[in-house]
Amino acid sequence: MRITRIAAAAAAVTLALGLAACGKEGTPTPSADGGTSGAPTSDACTSSGTTFTPASGVAIAGSPTFEKIKAAGKVVIGVKFDQPNLGYKDASGKRCGFDIEIAQLIASKLGIDPAKIEYKEIASANRETAIKGGEVDYYVGTYSITEKRKADVSFAGPYFVAAQDLLVRKDDTSITGADSLKGKTVCSATGSTPIQRVRDQKLTDKIVEFKTYSECVSQLLDKKVDAVTTDDAILKGFAAQSPSQLKVVGKPFVDPATGKAYPEKYGIGLPHDDKALRDFVNAALEAAFTDGTWQKVYDGTLGKSGSAGSPPALEKY
Ligand code: GLU
């Protein structure tokens, strides 16, 4: 009787979560190919096939975020939904990609069942606010670790390092890198590090911004903009979806001070003062780096965008 009641309550919670998720996630996924061949198919969802089994008896002394997760019996994770092989939701509503699996890996280490993960789609410009306001417990979505953002949130990682590049139409030979953008219309996402770099360096005065990169890609396919700029990891995913129409220039933006590509170090965004959780997540990442899980996840997801990868060095602070 008691068991039945608990089971019924659990089912009700699951149902409620499911309904809440539907309400939140009811927005149609924009077509990455600009609507020229319909919505992305479920084939666009890449997965490593890893099973993330929840750890048992997890305790994180001094972590208010973990206490909140435990009390709620669920974790709320901020993600992207339109970045192929990274943070993606296919036409059937399935979420997949490298960031999604990293998010699931962390949830499992926290002892959370995959069914108790609630995803919230948060655009680049709204990440700090969402983390600060407790709208999400953590964020996994091509989120670069920067000193400026560290004033508002904290980061575990990095778990990947990307570089800024350009996505153009396949037949465009006039755009060859950052120094060929004068007079060109360049699109990127509001609140992102790449758009800021284009502005700071005055690479062009024709800058168009949207909340998401998929909107920029639609504009590129419709010839309303000449290039999309952001991390190569993101752009390669879009190019892989429309290989006959788009290409990545393949010339990373270089920092004149170092002579190297500006590193876009992907971190897991966490509440600013939760050092206990940051240490825990870093340890979880470190274990995945060394036991082969990271590699398996990468190869099955982001690796499908066309580049080999290996785990970066963690920056514990
Ligand atoms: N990694 C860059 C950033 O955090 C660009 C990608 C994004 O907007 O998520 O701003």
Coordinates of C-alpha atoms and ligand atoms in Angstrom, one line a residue:
M1 CA 0.0 0.0 0.0
R2 CA 2.7 2.4 1.1
I3 CA 4.9 1.4 -1.9
T4 CA 1.9 1.9 -4.2
R5 CA 1.4 5.4 -2.8
I6 CA 5.0 6.3 -3.2
A7 CA 5.0 4.9 -6.8
A8 CA 1.9 6.9 -7.5
A9 CA 3.4 10.1 -6.1
A10 CA 6.6 9.5 -8.1
A11 CA 4.5 9.0 -11.2
A12 CA 2.7 12.2 -10.5
V13 CA 5.9 14.1 -10.1
T14 CA 7.3 12.6 -13.3
L15 CA 4.1 13.6 -15.1
A16 CA 4.2 17.1 -13.7
L17 CA 7.9 17.5 -14.7
G18 CA 7.1 16.2 -18.1
L19 CA 4.2 18.6 -18.6
A20 CA 6.3 21.5 -17.3
A21 CA 9.1 20.5 -19.7
C22 CA 6.6 20.4 -22.6
G23 CA 5.3 23.9 -21.7
K24 CA 8.9 25.3 -21.5
E25 CA 10.2 23.5 -24.5
G26 CA 7.2 23.8 -26.8
T27 CA 8.9 26.3 -29.0
P28 CA 9.7 24.8 -32.4
T29 CA 13.4 24.1 -33.0
P30 CA 14.5 26.4 -35.8
S31 CA 15.7 24.6 -38.9
A32 CA 19.5 24.8 -39.1
D33 CA 19.3 24.8 -42.8
G34 CA 17.2 27.9 -42.9
G35 CA 14.0 26.0 -43.7
T36 CA 15.2 25.0 -47.2
S37 CA 14.7 21.4 -46.5
G38 CA 12.5 21.3 -43.4
A39 CA 13.3 20.7 -39.8
P40 CA 16.4 18.7 -38.8
T41 CA 15.6 15.0 -38.7
S42 CA 16.3 12.8 -35.6
D43 CA 19.4 11.6 -37.5
A44 CA 20.9 15.0 -36.5
C45 CA 21.0 13.7 -32.9
T46 CA 24.5 12.2 -32.2
S47 CA 25.0 10.2 -29.1
S48 CA 27.9 8.2 -27.6
G49 CA 25.5 5.6 -26.2
T50 CA 27.1 6.0 -22.7
T51 CA 24.8 5.1 -19.8
F52 CA 25.2 7.5 -16.9
T53 CA 24.3 5.5 -13.8
P54 CA 23.5 7.7 -10.8
A55 CA 26.0 7.5 -7.9
S56 CA 24.5 6.6 -4.6
G57 CA 25.1 8.1 -1.1
V58 CA 26.5 11.4 -2.5
A59 CA 27.3 14.1 0.0
I60 CA 28.9 17.5 -0.8
A61 CA 29.7 19.3 2.5
G62 CA 29.0 23.0 2.3
S63 CA 27.3 23.1 -1.1
P64 CA 24.0 25.0 -1.0
T65 CA 23.3 24.1 -4.6
F66 CA 23.6 20.4 -3.9
E67 CA 21.3 20.8 -0.9
K68 CA 18.7 22.4 -3.1
I69 CA 19.0 19.7 -5.8
K70 CA 18.7 17.0 -3.1
A71 CA 15.6 18.6 -1.5
A72 CA 14.0 19.1 -4.9
G73 CA 14.8 15.5 -6.0
K74 CA 15.7 16.9 -9.5
V75 CA 18.4 19.0 -11.1
V76 CA 17.7 22.0 -13.4
I77 CA 20.4 22.4 -16.1
G78 CA 20.7 25.3 -18.5
V79 CA 21.5 24.2 -22.0
K80 CA 21.4 25.2 -25.7
F81 CA 19.0 23.5 -28.1
D82 CA 20.1 24.5 -31.6
Q83 CA 23.8 23.7 -31.7
P84 CA 24.4 20.4 -33.6
N85 CA 26.5 17.8 -31.8
L86 CA 26.8 20.1 -28.8
G87 CA 23.5 21.1 -27.2
Y88 CA 20.7 20.0 -29.6
K89 CA 17.1 19.0 -29.5
D90 CA 15.9 17.1 -32.5
A91 CA 12.5 17.1 -34.2
S92 CA 11.3 14.3 -31.9
G93 CA 12.2 16.3 -28.8
K94 CA 15.2 14.2 -28.0
R95 CA 18.2 16.1 -26.5
C96 CA 21.7 15.1 -27.5
G97 CA 25.3 16.3 -28.0
F98 CA 28.5 16.7 -26.2
D99 CA 27.3 19.4 -23.8
I100 CA 24.2 17.4 -23.1
E101 CA 26.2 14.3 -22.2
I102 CA 28.6 16.3 -20.1
A103 CA 25.6 17.7 -18.3
Q104 CA 24.2 14.1 -17.8
L105 CA 27.6 12.9 -16.6
I106 CA 27.7 15.6 -13.9
A107 CA 24.1 14.8 -12.9
S108 CA 24.9 11.1 -12.5
K109 CA 27.9 12.0 -10.3
L110 CA 25.5 14.1 -8.2
G111 CA 23.3 10.9 -7.8
I112 CA 20.5 12.2 -10.0
D113 CA 18.6 9.9 -12.2
P114 CA 18.5 11.0 -15.9
A115 CA 14.7 11.1 -15.7
K116 CA 15.0 13.8 -13.0
I117 CA 16.9 16.2 -15.1
E118 CA 15.0 19.3 -16.2
Y119 CA 16.6 21.1 -19.1
K120 CA 16.1 24.9 -19.5
E121 CA 17.0 26.6 -22.7
I122 CA 19.0 29.7 -21.9
A123 CA 20.5 31.9 -24.6
S124 CA 24.1 33.2 -24.4
A125 CA 23.1 36.6 -23.2
N126 CA 21.0 35.3 -20.3
R127 CA 23.4 32.8 -18.7
E128 CA 24.8 34.8 -15.8
T129 CA 21.3 36.0 -14.8
A130 CA 19.9 32.5 -14.9
I131 CA 22.7 31.1 -12.7
K132 CA 22.7 34.1 -10.3
G133 CA 18.9 33.9 -10.0
G134 CA 18.9 30.2 -9.2
E135 CA 16.8 29.5 -12.4
V136 CA 19.3 26.7 -13.2
D137 CA 21.5 24.7 -10.8
Y138 CA 24.3 24.6 -13.4
Y139 CA 24.8 25.5 -17.1
V140 CA 26.5 23.4 -19.8
G141 CA 26.4 25.1 -23.2
T142 CA 29.5 26.3 -25.0
Y143 CA 30.0 28.7 -22.1
S144 CA 33.5 30.2 -22.2
I145 CA 35.3 30.9 -18.9
T146 CA 36.1 34.6 -18.8
E147 CA 37.3 36.9 -16.0
K148 CA 34.4 39.2 -16.7
R149 CA 31.8 36.4 -16.2
K150 CA 33.7 35.1 -13.1
A151 CA 32.5 38.3 -11.4
D152 CA 28.9 36.8 -11.5
V153 CA 29.3 33.1 -11.7
S154 CA 31.9 30.4 -11.2
F155 CA 33.2 27.8 -13.5
A156 CA 34.4 24.2 -13.3
G157 CA 36.6 23.0 -16.2
P158 CA 37.4 23.7 -18.9
Y159 CA 36.2 20.4 -20.4
F160 CA 36.9 21.6 -24.0
V161 CA 38.8 24.5 -25.7
A162 CA 37.5 25.9 -29.0
A163 CA 38.6 28.8 -31.2
Q164 CA 36.8 31.6 -33.0
D165 CA 36.2 31.0 -36.7
L166 CA 33.8 32.0 -39.5
L167 CA 31.0 30.1 -41.3
V168 CA 30.3 31.2 -44.9
R169 CA 28.4 30.1 -47.9
K170 CA 30.2 27.3 -49.8
D171 CA 30.8 29.4 -52.9
D172 CA 32.2 32.4 -51.1
T173 CA 36.0 32.9 -51.7
S174 CA 36.1 36.5 -50.5
I175 CA 36.1 35.8 -46.8
T176 CA 39.3 34.2 -45.8
G177 CA 39.7 35.2 -42.1
A178 CA 39.2 37.9 -39.6
D179 CA 41.1 40.5 -41.7
S180 CA 38.8 40.1 -44.7
L181 CA 35.6 41.1 -42.9
K182 CA 35.7 44.9 -43.8
G183 CA 32.4 45.8 -45.5
K184 CA 30.9 42.3 -44.8
T185 CA 27.8 41.7 -42.7
V186 CA 28.7 39.4 -39.8
C187 CA 26.2 37.7 -37.6
S188 CA 26.7 36.3 -34.1
A189 CA 24.8 35.8 -30.8
T190 CA 24.1 38.6 -28.4
G191 CA 26.2 38.4 -25.2
S192 CA 28.8 36.1 -26.7
T193 CA 32.6 36.5 -26.6
P194 CA 33.0 36.3 -30.4
I195 CA 30.6 39.2 -31.2
Q196 CA 32.5 41.3 -28.6
R197 CA 35.8 40.5 -30.3
V198 CA 34.4 41.6 -33.7
R199 CA 33.3 44.9 -32.1
D200 CA 36.4 45.5 -30.0
Q201 CA 38.6 45.0 -33.0
K202 CA 36.3 46.9 -35.4
L203 CA 36.6 44.2 -38.0
T204 CA 33.4 45.4 -39.6
D205 CA 30.8 47.9 -38.8
K206 CA 28.0 45.7 -40.2
I207 CA 27.2 43.5 -37.2
V208 CA 23.9 41.6 -36.9
E209 CA 23.0 39.9 -33.7
F210 CA 20.4 37.3 -32.7
K211 CA 19.7 35.3 -29.6
T212 CA 20.8 32.1 -31.2
Y213 CA 23.3 31.0 -33.8
S214 CA 20.7 29.0 -35.7
E215 CA 19.0 32.3 -36.5
C216 CA 22.3 33.6 -37.9
V217 CA 22.7 30.4 -40.0
S218 CA 19.3 30.9 -41.5
Q219 CA 20.3 34.5 -42.4
L220 CA 23.5 33.2 -44.0
L221 CA 21.6 30.7 -46.1
D222 CA 19.1 33.4 -47.1
K223 CA 22.1 35.7 -48.2
K224 CA 21.0 38.3 -45.7
V225 CA 24.4 38.1 -43.9
D226 CA 27.9 37.2 -45.3
A227 CA 29.3 35.3 -42.4
V228 CA 28.5 33.8 -39.0
T229 CA 31.2 34.0 -36.3
T230 CA 31.5 32.1 -33.1
D231 CA 33.4 29.0 -31.8
D232 CA 34.7 26.6 -34.5
A233 CA 33.1 23.7 -32.5
I234 CA 29.6 25.3 -33.1
L235 CA 30.2 26.3 -36.7
K236 CA 31.5 22.8 -37.7
G237 CA 28.2 21.3 -36.5
F238 CA 26.2 23.7 -38.7
A239 CA 28.5 23.0 -41.7
A240 CA 28.1 19.3 -41.1
Q241 CA 24.3 19.7 -41.3
S242 CA 24.4 21.6 -44.6
P243 CA 27.7 20.4 -46.3
S244 CA 26.6 21.4 -49.8
Q245 CA 25.8 25.0 -48.8
L246 CA 28.1 26.0 -46.0
K247 CA 31.8 25.8 -45.0
V248 CA 34.0 26.8 -42.1
V249 CA 36.8 29.1 -43.2
G250 CA 39.2 27.3 -40.9
K251 CA 41.3 30.3 -39.9
P252 CA 41.0 30.8 -36.1
F253 CA 41.1 34.4 -34.8
V254 CA 44.6 35.0 -33.4
D255 CA 45.4 37.1 -30.3
P256 CA 48.3 39.4 -31.4
A257 CA 49.6 39.4 -27.9
T258 CA 50.3 35.6 -27.8
G259 CA 50.4 34.8 -31.5
K260 CA 47.9 32.0 -30.7
A261 CA 44.2 31.5 -31.2
Y262 CA 42.0 33.1 -28.6
P263 CA 41.1 30.1 -26.4
E264 CA 37.3 29.6 -25.8
K265 CA 37.5 27.4 -22.8
Y266 CA 34.2 25.7 -22.1
G267 CA 33.3 25.7 -18.4
I268 CA 30.4 24.4 -16.4
G269 CA 28.7 27.5 -15.1
L270 CA 27.9 27.4 -11.4
P271 CA 26.6 29.7 -8.7
H272 CA 29.4 32.1 -7.7
D273 CA 30.0 31.2 -4.1
D274 CA 29.5 27.4 -4.3
K275 CA 33.2 26.4 -4.1
A276 CA 32.3 22.9 -2.7
L277 CA 30.3 22.2 -5.9
R278 CA 33.0 23.6 -8.1
D279 CA 35.6 21.3 -6.6
F280 CA 33.2 18.3 -6.9
V281 CA 32.4 19.0 -10.6
N282 CA 36.2 19.4 -11.3
A283 CA 36.8 16.0 -9.7
A284 CA 34.0 14.5 -11.8
L285 CA 35.5 15.9 -15.0
E286 CA 39.0 14.8 -14.0
A287 CA 37.7 11.2 -13.5
A288 CA 36.0 11.3 -16.9
F289 CA 39.2 12.7 -18.5
T290 CA 41.3 9.8 -17.2
D291 CA 38.8 6.8 -17.3
G292 CA 38.0 7.3 -21.0
T293 CA 34.5 8.5 -20.6
W294 CA 35.3 12.0 -21.9
Q295 CA 36.8 10.5 -25.0
K296 CA 33.9 8.2 -25.6
V297 CA 31.4 11.0 -25.2
Y298 CA 33.4 13.4 -27.5
D299 CA 33.9 10.8 -30.2
G300 CA 30.2 9.9 -30.3
T301 CA 29.0 13.6 -30.4
L302 CA 31.2 16.6 -31.2
G303 CA 33.8 14.4 -32.9
K304 CA 31.1 13.8 -35.5
S305 CA 31.5 17.4 -36.6
G306 CA 34.8 16.4 -38.1
S307 CA 37.7 17.0 -35.7
A308 CA 39.5 14.7 -33.3
G309 CA 39.7 15.9 -29.7
S310 CA 41.4 15.2 -26.4
P311 CA 40.7 16.4 -22.9
P312 CA 42.1 19.8 -22.0
A313 CA 43.9 20.7 -18.7
L314 CA 41.6 21.6 -15.9
E315 CA 42.0 25.0 -14.3
K316 CA 41.1 24.6 -10.7
Y317 CA 40.7 27.8 -8.7
Ligands
GLU1 N1 31.9 30.3 -26.3 C1 31.4 31.6 -26.6 C2 30.7 32.3 -25.4 O1 30.7 31.7 -24.4 C3 30.5 31.6 -27.8 C4 29.5 30.5 -27.8 C5 28.2 30.9 -27.1 O2 27.7 32.0 -27.2 O3 27.7 30.0 -26.3 O4 30.3 33.4 -25.5

